[in-house]
Coordinates of C-alpha atoms in Angstrom, one line a residue:
M2 CA -15.8 -25.2 -2.1
A3 CA -13.4 -28.0 -3.3
A4 CA -14.6 -27.2 -7.0
L5 CA -14.0 -23.5 -6.4
S6 CA -10.3 -24.3 -5.0
R7 CA -9.7 -26.4 -8.2
D8 CA -11.0 -23.3 -10.2
Q9 CA -8.5 -21.2 -8.6
I10 CA -5.6 -23.5 -8.9
T11 CA -6.5 -24.4 -12.4
T12 CA -6.5 -20.1 -12.8
F13 CA -3.3 -19.5 -11.1
V14 CA -1.3 -22.5 -12.9
R15 CA -2.9 -21.0 -16.5
G16 CA -1.3 -17.8 -15.5
I17 CA 2.1 -19.0 -15.1
S18 CA 4.4 -18.6 -17.8
L19 CA 8.3 -19.3 -18.4
R20 CA 9.0 -15.6 -17.9
Q21 CA 7.5 -15.9 -14.5
V22 CA 9.3 -18.9 -13.7
R23 CA 12.4 -17.3 -15.0
L24 CA 11.9 -14.5 -12.9
A25 CA 11.3 -16.4 -9.7
T26 CA 14.2 -18.3 -10.3
G27 CA 16.2 -15.1 -10.9
V28 CA 14.9 -13.1 -8.0
I29 CA 16.1 -16.2 -5.9
L30 CA 19.7 -16.0 -7.5
F31 CA 19.9 -12.5 -7.2
A32 CA 19.2 -12.6 -3.5
Y33 CA 22.2 -14.9 -3.2
L34 CA 24.2 -12.6 -5.1
V35 CA 23.3 -9.6 -2.7
S36 CA 24.1 -11.9 0.2
H37 CA 27.4 -13.0 -1.2
F38 CA 28.4 -9.3 -2.1
L39 CA 27.2 -7.9 1.4
N40 CA 29.6 -10.5 2.9
H41 CA 32.5 -9.4 0.4
A42 CA 32.0 -5.8 1.9
L43 CA 32.9 -6.8 5.3
G44 CA 36.2 -7.2 4.0
N45 CA 36.6 -3.3 4.3
I46 CA 36.3 -3.9 8.1
S47 CA 38.4 -6.9 8.9
L48 CA 39.2 -10.7 8.0
E49 CA 37.6 -11.6 11.4
A50 CA 34.4 -9.6 10.0
L51 CA 34.5 -11.7 7.0
A52 CA 34.7 -14.9 8.9
S53 CA 31.6 -14.0 11.1
G54 CA 29.8 -12.9 8.1
V55 CA 30.4 -16.1 5.9
Q56 CA 29.0 -18.1 8.8
L57 CA 25.7 -16.2 8.7
H58 CA 25.8 -16.7 4.9
M59 CA 26.5 -20.3 4.9
A60 CA 23.9 -21.1 7.8
F61 CA 21.1 -19.8 5.5
W62 CA 22.1 -21.0 2.1
Q63 CA 23.5 -24.3 3.3
F64 CA 20.0 -24.9 5.1
L65 CA 18.8 -27.9 3.4
P66 CA 15.4 -26.7 1.7
V67 CA 17.2 -23.4 1.0
T68 CA 19.9 -25.4 -0.7
I69 CA 17.6 -27.4 -2.6
L70 CA 15.7 -24.3 -3.8
F71 CA 18.9 -22.4 -4.7
Y72 CA 20.4 -25.3 -6.9
A73 CA 17.1 -25.6 -8.4
A74 CA 17.1 -22.1 -9.0
C75 CA 20.4 -22.2 -10.8
L76 CA 19.8 -25.3 -13.0
V77 CA 16.4 -24.0 -14.3
H78 CA 17.5 -20.4 -14.8
T79 CA 20.4 -21.6 -16.7
A80 CA 18.3 -23.9 -18.6
L81 CA 15.8 -21.2 -19.5
G82 CA 18.6 -19.2 -20.7
I83 CA 19.5 -21.6 -23.1
W84 CA 15.9 -22.2 -24.2
A85 CA 15.5 -18.3 -24.8
L86 CA 18.9 -18.6 -27.1
Y87 CA 16.8 -21.2 -29.2
E88 CA 13.5 -19.6 -28.9
R89 CA 14.2 -16.1 -29.8
R90 CA 14.1 -15.8 -33.7
Q91 CA 15.8 -12.3 -34.0
F92 CA 17.5 -9.9 -31.7
R93 CA 15.9 -6.6 -32.5
W94 CA 13.6 -6.3 -29.5
K95 CA 15.6 -3.8 -27.7
A96 CA 19.4 -3.5 -27.2
I97 CA 19.2 -4.1 -23.5
E98 CA 17.5 -7.7 -24.0
P99 CA 20.1 -9.2 -26.1
L100 CA 22.8 -7.9 -23.8
Q101 CA 21.0 -9.3 -20.7
L102 CA 21.1 -12.7 -22.5
A103 CA 24.8 -12.8 -23.7
L104 CA 25.8 -11.7 -20.2
G105 CA 23.6 -14.5 -18.5
L106 CA 24.9 -17.1 -20.8
S107 CA 28.5 -16.1 -20.1
I108 CA 28.1 -16.5 -16.2
P109 CA 28.0 -20.3 -15.8
M110 CA 31.2 -20.7 -17.8
M111 CA 33.0 -17.9 -15.7
I112 CA 31.8 -19.2 -12.4
I113 CA 31.7 -23.2 -12.7
A114 CA 35.4 -23.7 -11.5
H115 CA 34.7 -21.7 -8.1
I116 CA 31.4 -23.6 -7.8
I117 CA 33.2 -26.9 -8.0
G118 CA 36.3 -26.1 -6.4
V119 CA 34.5 -24.8 -3.1
R120 CA 31.2 -26.4 -2.9
L121 CA 31.9 -29.8 -4.6
G122 CA 35.2 -30.1 -3.0
Q123 CA 33.4 -29.5 0.5
T124 CA 30.9 -32.4 -0.6
L125 CA 33.5 -35.0 -1.9
Y126 CA 36.5 -34.4 0.3
G127 CA 35.5 -32.2 3.0
H128 CA 37.5 -29.2 2.3
E129 CA 37.1 -25.9 4.4
K130 CA 37.8 -23.5 1.5
L131 CA 36.5 -20.2 3.1
Y132 CA 37.8 -16.7 2.7
P133 CA 41.3 -17.4 4.0
Q134 CA 41.8 -20.0 1.2
I135 CA 40.2 -18.6 -1.5
L136 CA 41.8 -15.1 -1.1
F137 CA 45.5 -16.8 -0.8
L138 CA 44.3 -18.5 -4.1
Y139 CA 43.7 -15.3 -5.8
W140 CA 45.9 -13.1 -4.4
I141 CA 49.2 -15.1 -3.5
W142 CA 49.0 -18.4 -5.6
A143 CA 47.3 -17.3 -8.8
P144 CA 46.6 -13.4 -9.2
W145 CA 45.9 -13.7 -12.7
R146 CA 42.3 -14.9 -11.7
I147 CA 41.5 -11.7 -9.9
P148 CA 40.6 -10.0 -13.3
M149 CA 38.4 -12.8 -14.1
M150 CA 36.8 -12.6 -10.6
L151 CA 35.9 -9.1 -10.7
A152 CA 34.7 -9.8 -14.4
V153 CA 32.4 -12.4 -13.2
M154 CA 31.3 -10.1 -10.3
T155 CA 30.6 -7.4 -12.6
I156 CA 28.7 -9.5 -15.3
A157 CA 26.4 -11.1 -12.9
W158 CA 25.3 -7.9 -11.0
V159 CA 24.7 -6.2 -14.3
H160 CA 22.7 -9.1 -15.5
G161 CA 20.5 -9.2 -12.3
C162 CA 19.9 -5.4 -12.5
I163 CA 18.8 -5.6 -16.0
G164 CA 16.3 -8.3 -15.1
L165 CA 15.1 -6.5 -12.2
Y166 CA 14.7 -3.4 -14.2
L167 CA 12.8 -5.1 -17.2
W168 CA 10.3 -6.3 -14.3
L169 CA 10.2 -3.3 -11.9
R170 CA 9.8 -0.7 -14.8
M171 CA 6.0 -1.0 -15.2
R172 CA 5.4 -1.1 -11.6
A173 CA 3.4 2.0 -10.0
F174 CA 6.0 2.6 -7.5
Y175 CA 9.1 2.1 -9.4
K176 CA 9.7 6.0 -10.4
R177 CA 9.6 6.8 -6.6
A178 CA 12.0 3.8 -5.9
A179 CA 14.3 4.4 -8.8
P180 CA 17.0 6.6 -7.3
F181 CA 17.0 4.3 -4.2
L182 CA 17.4 1.1 -6.3
L183 CA 20.1 3.0 -8.3
A184 CA 22.1 3.8 -5.4
A185 CA 22.0 0.2 -4.1
A186 CA 22.9 -0.9 -7.9
V187 CA 26.1 1.1 -7.4
L188 CA 26.9 0.9 -3.8
I189 CA 26.6 -2.8 -3.3
P190 CA 29.1 -3.9 -5.9
T191 CA 31.3 -1.2 -5.4
L192 CA 31.8 -2.0 -1.7
S193 CA 31.9 -5.5 -2.3
M194 CA 34.8 -5.0 -4.7
L195 CA 36.7 -2.7 -2.1
G196 CA 36.3 -5.6 0.4
F197 CA 37.6 -7.8 -2.1
Y198 CA 40.7 -5.9 -2.6
Q199 CA 41.2 -4.7 1.2
S200 CA 40.7 -8.5 2.4
G201 CA 43.2 -9.6 -0.3
R202 CA 45.9 -7.1 0.9
M203 CA 45.2 -8.2 4.4
V204 CA 46.0 -11.8 3.4
I205 CA 49.4 -10.6 1.9
D206 CA 50.2 -8.9 4.8
N207 CA 49.7 -11.8 7.0
D208 CA 51.3 -14.2 4.7
S209 CA 53.7 -16.3 6.4
T210 CA 55.0 -19.7 7.3
E211 CA 52.8 -19.9 10.4
W212 CA 50.0 -18.5 8.9
R213 CA 50.0 -20.8 5.6
A214 CA 50.4 -23.7 8.0
E215 CA 47.4 -22.6 9.8
T216 CA 45.0 -21.8 6.8
Q217 CA 46.6 -23.8 3.9
S218 CA 46.7 -27.3 5.2
E219 CA 45.8 -30.3 3.0
R220 CA 42.5 -31.0 5.2
Q221 CA 41.5 -27.4 3.9
I222 CA 42.5 -26.9 0.5
G223 CA 43.0 -30.9 -0.3
T224 CA 45.7 -32.5 -2.2
R225 CA 46.8 -32.0 -5.6
A226 CA 45.4 -35.2 -6.9
E227 CA 42.1 -34.0 -5.5
A228 CA 42.4 -30.5 -7.0
Q229 CA 43.3 -32.3 -10.6
K230 CA 40.1 -34.3 -10.2
L231 CA 38.1 -31.3 -9.4
D232 CA 39.7 -29.6 -12.4
R233 CA 38.8 -32.5 -14.9
I234 CA 35.1 -32.3 -13.5
T235 CA 35.2 -28.3 -14.4
D236 CA 36.2 -29.4 -17.7
Y237 CA 33.4 -31.9 -18.4
F238 CA 30.8 -29.4 -17.1
L239 CA 32.2 -26.8 -19.4
F240 CA 32.2 -29.4 -22.4
G241 CA 28.5 -30.2 -21.7
Y242 CA 27.6 -26.2 -21.1
F243 CA 29.3 -25.6 -24.4
G244 CA 27.6 -28.4 -26.1
L245 CA 24.3 -27.4 -25.0
I246 CA 24.6 -23.8 -26.3
G247 CA 26.2 -25.6 -29.5
I248 CA 22.9 -27.8 -29.8
A249 CA 20.6 -24.6 -29.4
L250 CA 22.5 -22.7 -32.0
V251 CA 22.4 -25.9 -34.5
A252 CA 18.6 -26.3 -33.5
R253 CA 18.1 -22.7 -34.5
G254 CA 19.6 -23.3 -37.8
V255 CA 17.6 -26.5 -38.5
R256 CA 14.4 -24.8 -37.9
A257 CA 15.0 -21.9 -39.8
A258 CA 15.5 -24.2 -42.7
N259 CA 12.6 -26.1 -41.9
E260 CA 10.3 -23.2 -41.7
R261 CA 11.8 -22.1 -45.5
R262 CA 11.0 -25.7 -46.7
R263 CA 7.5 -25.7 -45.1
G264 CA 7.0 -22.5 -47.1
M265 CA 6.2 -18.9 -46.9
I266 CA 3.2 -16.8 -45.9
N267 CA 2.0 -13.2 -46.3
L268 CA 0.8 -11.3 -43.4
S269 CA -1.4 -8.2 -44.3
Y270 CA -1.6 -5.1 -41.9
G271 CA -5.0 -3.9 -43.1
N272 CA -3.2 -0.6 -44.2
G273 CA -2.0 -1.8 -47.6
R274 CA 1.4 -3.4 -46.3
T275 CA 2.0 -6.7 -46.6
V276 CA 5.2 -8.8 -45.6
R277 CA 6.3 -12.4 -46.4
V278 CA 7.8 -14.5 -43.7
P279 CA 8.4 -18.2 -43.2
K280 CA 5.8 -20.3 -41.4
G281 CA 6.2 -20.6 -37.5
L282 CA 7.0 -16.9 -36.8
S283 CA 4.8 -15.0 -34.5
V284 CA 2.9 -12.1 -35.9
L285 CA 4.9 -9.6 -33.7
E286 CA 8.2 -11.8 -34.6
A287 CA 7.3 -11.0 -38.2
S288 CA 6.5 -7.2 -37.4
L289 CA 10.0 -6.8 -35.8
R290 CA 11.8 -8.7 -38.3
N291 CA 10.6 -6.5 -41.1
N292 CA 10.8 -3.3 -39.2
V293 CA 7.0 -2.7 -38.9
P294 CA 6.1 -0.9 -35.9
H295 CA 4.0 -2.9 -33.5
A296 CA 2.9 -2.0 -29.9
S297 CA 4.3 -4.4 -27.3
V298 CA 5.0 -2.9 -23.8
C299 CA 6.5 -6.3 -22.5
G300 CA 8.4 -7.1 -25.1
G301 CA 6.6 -10.0 -26.5
R302 CA 6.3 -12.0 -23.4
A303 CA 2.4 -12.3 -23.1
R304 CA 2.5 -10.0 -20.0
C305 CA 0.5 -7.2 -21.6
S306 CA -1.9 -6.9 -24.1
T307 CA -0.9 -4.3 -26.2
C308 CA -0.2 -6.1 -29.0
R309 CA -3.4 -7.2 -29.9
I310 CA -4.6 -7.7 -33.1
R311 CA -8.1 -8.4 -34.8
I312 CA -8.2 -10.9 -37.6
I313 CA -10.1 -9.9 -40.8
G314 CA -12.2 -12.8 -42.5
D315 CA -12.4 -16.3 -41.0
C316 CA -10.1 -16.9 -38.0
S317 CA -11.4 -20.7 -37.5
A318 CA -8.2 -22.1 -38.9
L319 CA -5.9 -20.4 -36.4
P320 CA -4.3 -22.5 -33.7
E321 CA -6.1 -22.3 -30.5
P322 CA -4.7 -19.8 -27.9
S323 CA -2.0 -21.0 -25.7
Q324 CA -3.0 -21.1 -22.0
R325 CA -0.7 -18.0 -21.2
E326 CA -2.7 -16.1 -24.1
A327 CA -6.1 -17.3 -23.0
F328 CA -5.5 -16.0 -19.5
V329 CA -4.4 -12.6 -21.0
L330 CA -7.3 -12.3 -23.2
G331 CA -9.4 -13.4 -20.2
R332 CA -7.7 -10.6 -18.1
V333 CA -8.7 -7.7 -20.7
G334 CA -12.5 -9.2 -20.6
T335 CA -12.5 -10.4 -24.6
S336 CA -14.0 -13.6 -25.9
D337 CA -13.9 -12.6 -29.3
P338 CA -12.2 -15.5 -31.2
S339 CA -11.0 -12.6 -34.1
I340 CA -8.8 -10.8 -31.1
R341 CA -5.6 -12.8 -30.5
L342 CA -2.1 -11.4 -29.2
A343 CA 0.4 -10.8 -31.8
C344 CA 3.1 -12.2 -29.8
Q345 CA 1.8 -15.7 -29.5
L346 CA -0.3 -16.1 -32.5
R347 CA 1.8 -18.4 -35.3
P348 CA -0.4 -18.2 -38.2
P349 CA 0.0 -21.3 -40.5
A350 CA -1.4 -19.6 -43.6
D351 CA -1.8 -16.1 -45.1
L352 CA -3.4 -13.9 -42.3
S353 CA -5.1 -10.3 -42.6
F354 CA -5.6 -8.2 -39.8
F355 CA -5.2 -4.8 -38.1
Q356 CA -3.7 -3.7 -35.0
L357 CA -5.7 -2.5 -32.0
F358 CA -3.0 -0.2 -30.3
L359 CA -0.9 1.7 -32.9
P360 CA 2.8 2.3 -31.8
H361 CA 3.7 6.0 -31.2
T362 CA 6.4 7.7 -29.5
I363 CA 4.7 10.9 -29.0
S364 CA 1.8 11.3 -26.5
A365 CA -1.5 13.1 -26.6
D366 CA -0.2 16.2 -25.4
H367 CA 2.9 16.1 -28.0
H368 CA 5.6 15.4 -25.7
D369 CA 7.8 12.5 -25.3
S370 CA 6.2 9.6 -23.8
N371 CA 7.2 8.4 -20.4
P372 CA 6.6 4.8 -19.4
T373 CA 3.2 5.8 -17.9
R374 CA 2.1 7.3 -21.2
I375 CA 3.3 4.4 -23.3
G376 CA 1.7 1.7 -20.9
Q377 CA 1.9 0.8 -17.3
E378 CA 0.5 -1.9 -15.0
R379 CA -0.6 -0.5 -11.8
Y380 CA -3.5 -0.5 -9.1
L381 CA -6.1 1.9 -10.0
V382 CA -9.5 2.4 -8.4
S383 CA -12.1 3.0 -11.0
L384 CA -15.4 4.9 -10.7
F385 CA -18.2 4.7 -13.2
V386 CA -21.1 7.0 -13.0
D387 CA -24.0 7.2 -15.3
M388 CA -27.0 9.5 -15.6
R389 CA -30.5 7.6 -15.5
G390 CA -33.4 8.5 -17.7
S391 CA -31.4 10.5 -20.2
T392 CA -33.6 9.1 -23.2
K393 CA -36.7 10.1 -21.3
L394 CA -35.2 13.6 -20.3
A395 CA -34.6 14.1 -24.1
E396 CA -38.0 13.3 -25.4
K397 CA -39.8 16.7 -24.9
R398 CA -36.8 18.9 -25.1
L399 CA -34.8 20.8 -27.6
P400 CA -31.4 19.0 -28.5
F401 CA -29.5 21.9 -27.0
D402 CA -31.6 21.8 -23.6
T403 CA -30.8 18.3 -23.3
V404 CA -26.9 18.7 -24.1
F405 CA -27.1 21.7 -21.5
I406 CA -28.7 19.6 -18.6
V407 CA -26.3 16.2 -19.2
N408 CA -23.4 19.0 -19.5
R409 CA -24.4 20.3 -16.1
F410 CA -24.5 16.9 -14.8
L411 CA -21.0 15.6 -16.1
G412 CA -19.8 19.0 -14.6
A413 CA -21.0 18.4 -11.1
V414 CA -19.7 14.8 -11.3
S415 CA -16.2 16.2 -12.6
Q416 CA -16.0 18.6 -9.9
A417 CA -16.3 16.1 -7.1
V418 CA -13.7 13.7 -8.6
I419 CA -11.6 16.5 -8.9
E420 CA -12.0 17.9 -5.5
S421 CA -11.7 14.4 -4.0
G422 CA -8.2 13.7 -5.7
G423 CA -9.2 11.8 -8.7
R424 CA -9.0 12.4 -12.5
P425 CA -12.0 12.3 -14.9
N426 CA -11.1 10.2 -17.7
Q427 CA -13.4 8.9 -20.2
F428 CA -17.0 10.5 -21.1
V429 CA -19.2 7.9 -22.7
G430 CA -22.7 9.9 -23.6
D431 CA -24.1 10.8 -20.3
G432 CA -21.6 8.7 -18.1
M433 CA -18.2 9.0 -17.2
L434 CA -15.1 7.1 -16.0
A435 CA -13.1 8.6 -13.3
L436 CA -9.7 7.1 -12.0
F437 CA -8.1 7.2 -8.5
G438 CA -4.7 6.3 -7.7
L439 CA -2.4 7.8 -10.3
A440 CA -0.5 9.6 -7.6
T441 CA -1.4 8.0 -4.4
S442 CA -1.4 5.0 -2.2
R443 CA -4.0 2.1 -2.8
Q444 CA -5.9 3.1 0.5
N445 CA -6.2 6.8 -0.2
A446 CA -7.4 5.8 -3.7
C447 CA -10.1 3.9 -2.3
R448 CA -10.8 6.8 0.1
Q449 CA -10.8 9.3 -2.4
A450 CA -13.2 7.4 -4.8
L451 CA -15.9 6.9 -1.9
K452 CA -15.5 10.6 -1.1
A453 CA -15.9 11.4 -4.6
A454 CA -19.1 9.5 -4.6
A455 CA -20.5 11.1 -1.6
M456 CA -19.7 14.5 -3.2
I457 CA -21.3 13.5 -6.5
A458 CA -24.6 12.9 -4.8
A459 CA -24.4 16.2 -3.1
N460 CA -23.4 17.9 -6.2
V461 CA -26.4 16.3 -7.9
D462 CA -28.8 17.4 -5.3
A463 CA -27.9 20.9 -5.7
L464 CA -28.0 20.5 -9.5
N465 CA -31.6 19.0 -9.0
K466 CA -32.6 22.4 -6.9
F467 CA -31.1 24.6 -9.7
L468 CA -33.1 22.9 -12.3
E469 CA -35.9 22.0 -10.2
H470 CA -38.4 24.2 -12.4
D471 CA -37.1 22.5 -15.7
L472 CA -37.2 19.0 -14.5
R473 CA -40.2 16.6 -14.2
E474 CA -38.3 14.7 -12.0
P475 CA -35.1 15.0 -10.1
I476 CA -31.8 13.5 -11.9
R477 CA -31.0 10.1 -10.6
F478 CA -27.6 8.4 -11.2
G479 CA -25.8 5.1 -10.5
I480 CA -22.1 4.7 -9.5
G481 CA -20.0 1.7 -9.6
I482 CA -16.5 1.5 -7.8
N483 CA -14.0 -1.0 -8.4
G484 CA -10.2 -1.4 -7.8
G485 CA -7.5 -3.7 -9.3
E486 CA -4.4 -3.9 -11.5
V487 CA -4.8 -2.2 -14.9
I488 CA -3.0 -1.1 -17.8
V489 CA -2.9 2.6 -18.1
G490 CA -1.3 4.5 -21.3
D491 CA -2.4 6.7 -24.2
I492 CA -4.8 4.8 -26.4
G493 CA -6.1 6.1 -29.9
Y494 CA -4.9 7.1 -33.3
R495 CA -2.3 9.7 -34.3
D496 CA -3.8 13.2 -32.8
H497 CA -6.7 11.7 -31.3
M498 CA -4.9 9.8 -28.2
V499 CA -6.1 9.7 -25.2
F500 CA -4.9 8.8 -21.5
T501 CA -7.2 6.0 -20.1
A502 CA -7.0 2.8 -18.4
L503 CA -7.8 -1.0 -19.6
G504 CA -8.4 -4.1 -17.6
D505 CA -11.1 -6.0 -16.4
P506 CA -11.4 -4.1 -13.0
V507 CA -12.7 -1.1 -15.4
N508 CA -15.1 -3.3 -16.9
V509 CA -16.4 -4.6 -13.6
A510 CA -16.8 -1.2 -12.4
A511 CA -19.0 -0.2 -15.4
R512 CA -21.1 -3.5 -14.7
L513 CA -21.3 -2.8 -11.0
Q514 CA -22.8 0.7 -12.1
D515 CA -25.4 -1.1 -14.2
M516 CA -26.5 -3.3 -10.9
T517 CA -27.7 0.0 -9.1
K518 CA -30.7 -0.3 -11.1
S519 CA -31.5 -4.1 -10.0
L520 CA -30.5 -3.5 -6.6
A521 CA -32.3 -0.2 -6.2
C522 CA -29.4 2.1 -4.6
E523 CA -27.1 4.7 -5.6
A524 CA -23.8 2.9 -5.6
V525 CA -22.4 -0.6 -5.6
I526 CA -18.7 -1.0 -4.4
S527 CA -16.4 -4.1 -4.5
D528 CA -15.8 -5.4 -1.2
E529 CA -12.1 -5.1 -2.0
V530 CA -12.2 -1.4 -2.3
R531 CA -14.5 -1.3 1.0
A532 CA -11.8 -3.6 2.8
T533 CA -8.9 -1.3 1.5
A534 CA -10.4 1.9 2.6
G535 CA -10.5 0.8 6.2
L536 CA -14.5 0.4 6.4
D537 CA -15.8 -1.8 8.8
A538 CA -17.2 -5.2 7.6
D539 CA -20.6 -4.1 8.7
A540 CA -20.7 -0.6 7.5
L541 CA -22.8 -1.4 4.3
P542 CA -25.0 -4.4 3.2
Q543 CA -23.1 -7.2 1.5
H544 CA -24.2 -9.0 -1.7
D545 CA -23.0 -12.1 -3.6
V546 CA -23.5 -11.2 -7.2
E547 CA -22.5 -12.8 -10.7
I548 CA -20.5 -10.5 -13.0
R549 CA -20.3 -11.5 -16.5
G550 CA -17.3 -13.1 -17.5
R551 CA -16.2 -13.9 -14.1
N552 CA -16.5 -17.7 -12.9
E553 CA -17.0 -16.9 -9.3
P554 CA -19.6 -14.7 -7.4
M555 CA -17.9 -11.3 -6.3
I556 CA -18.9 -9.7 -2.9
V557 CA -20.2 -6.1 -3.4
R558 CA -21.6 -3.6 -0.9
T559 CA -24.7 -1.4 -1.8
V560 CA -25.2 2.1 -0.6
M561 CA -28.7 3.5 -0.8
D562 CA -27.7 7.1 -0.4
A563 CA -24.1 7.9 -1.3
R564 CA -24.0 11.0 0.4
T565 CA -23.3 8.5 3.9
L566 CA -19.9 7.5 2.4
S567 CA -18.2 10.6 3.5
A568 CA -19.0 10.1 7.0
L569 CA -18.1 6.6 6.9
V570 CA -14.7 7.5 5.4
N571 CA -14.2 10.5 8.0
E572 CA -14.9 8.1 10.9
Q573 CA -12.4 5.6 9.6
Q574 CA -9.8 8.4 9.3
S575 CA -10.4 9.6 12.7
A576 CA -10.2 6.4 14.2
A577 CA -7.1 5.7 12.4
A578 CA -5.7 8.9 14.0

């Protein structure tokens, strides 16, 4: 058990990339931003509402563990922004991503004076700069700061929204959630800025000698000497920050010079096109720098595998895959050393390869591609069904007769899948892959797949009766069902594009179908699908099986007669109702 736990921890750690760290820290900072903006919005009510809201805001964000997490996220996210400036060799990914980087790098220099004046002033001198003190500073003492405040609010919000969009756009729920997210993205900053304005007007109206004596004392805002010291600290931070950005830019120049000095290499795309680039570039960076179309759904972050290439010739001299690359390649079930991720491979010498996924903007049905057609990560249930004994079936029959029987079998299977809410996807000989969950929830997708398996059994029984005079023995079949996160999109070449799913869960479904032979049953279902569908733990026999390509045994459920699945699903739905 300890070894398994270590393996699980190792697998988890291997799957963590800098992008995921950047995402996690960004989510923390965006949560703070939302909390602060909602607090600002209370200014549309009254100064008292602002005061009450800020107490709740501070009670949470100044709780010591949360404070440590927040400031760690600030430092890490800023450092990763500077690292991204150094690491990115060109800015032709997409216009939105360089914009996000530029906005993100501008935030610290615009907000540092506010942070030091409020938080560090409180820590060093015990200042109590809350809304009355800050609003007085902006609206009465230094109104020239108002445009700066509105600008930094806008920049921080846009930067966070772009990050969330790039993260969520490939999620299954994004299309449904997009209108609500857009409404929140517009309303929250608008209400916040209106609250800032309304509360500022209230401070101007309340301004008097008595009010200033009550809210602007030295105990609350500090002395002039303390303010000057905080200003000097702000200057030091700004100099340091600009210095780090300068170091990153200088390092980019030094790296480019070193790459030129180390020499150039030729990259051949297998279609007659060759580009010459400096050593040190990844294959994907070289493609983009030379305007060579190259598929990459995630933008080169090693989050998807659509930039995969196959090396032509000897690949032993290539650098070993990084942990992140090995993790992604493992997820798609490949151990072939000639298959690499173009966004991660930095060849040290001339290289010939071809792309496994060709980039296209037109989908198989000749309409403009949407994110689902181009590529999207989502949860699907894969059902793989195969006809048993088709080779023996063809031994003493004319080819036309054999094709007729196989087509009738695939027709019976497809009808069951469609009526159950699934989608027939790939036909491989006498087998078929069906997908469930393209337009429904996980639980419903699992139940649809189980019902489809039951209907397949019933349809094949009816087919056997229809063909009993032509068959020496009834048609038999095996079904494998598994669920998980996969990449769906158009795969193929030019006019021969098909919409399909790629990923380990699909491969596992095919292997579970193969296991129906050794387990002597009609269907093998992953326990994850059984649990998600809501079936009782003791509803089906349990087995621990070894799956090729997986380190750990997998829990599966066997079904001797697939027709019984319909009753099990109906019972569960009735109980839930």
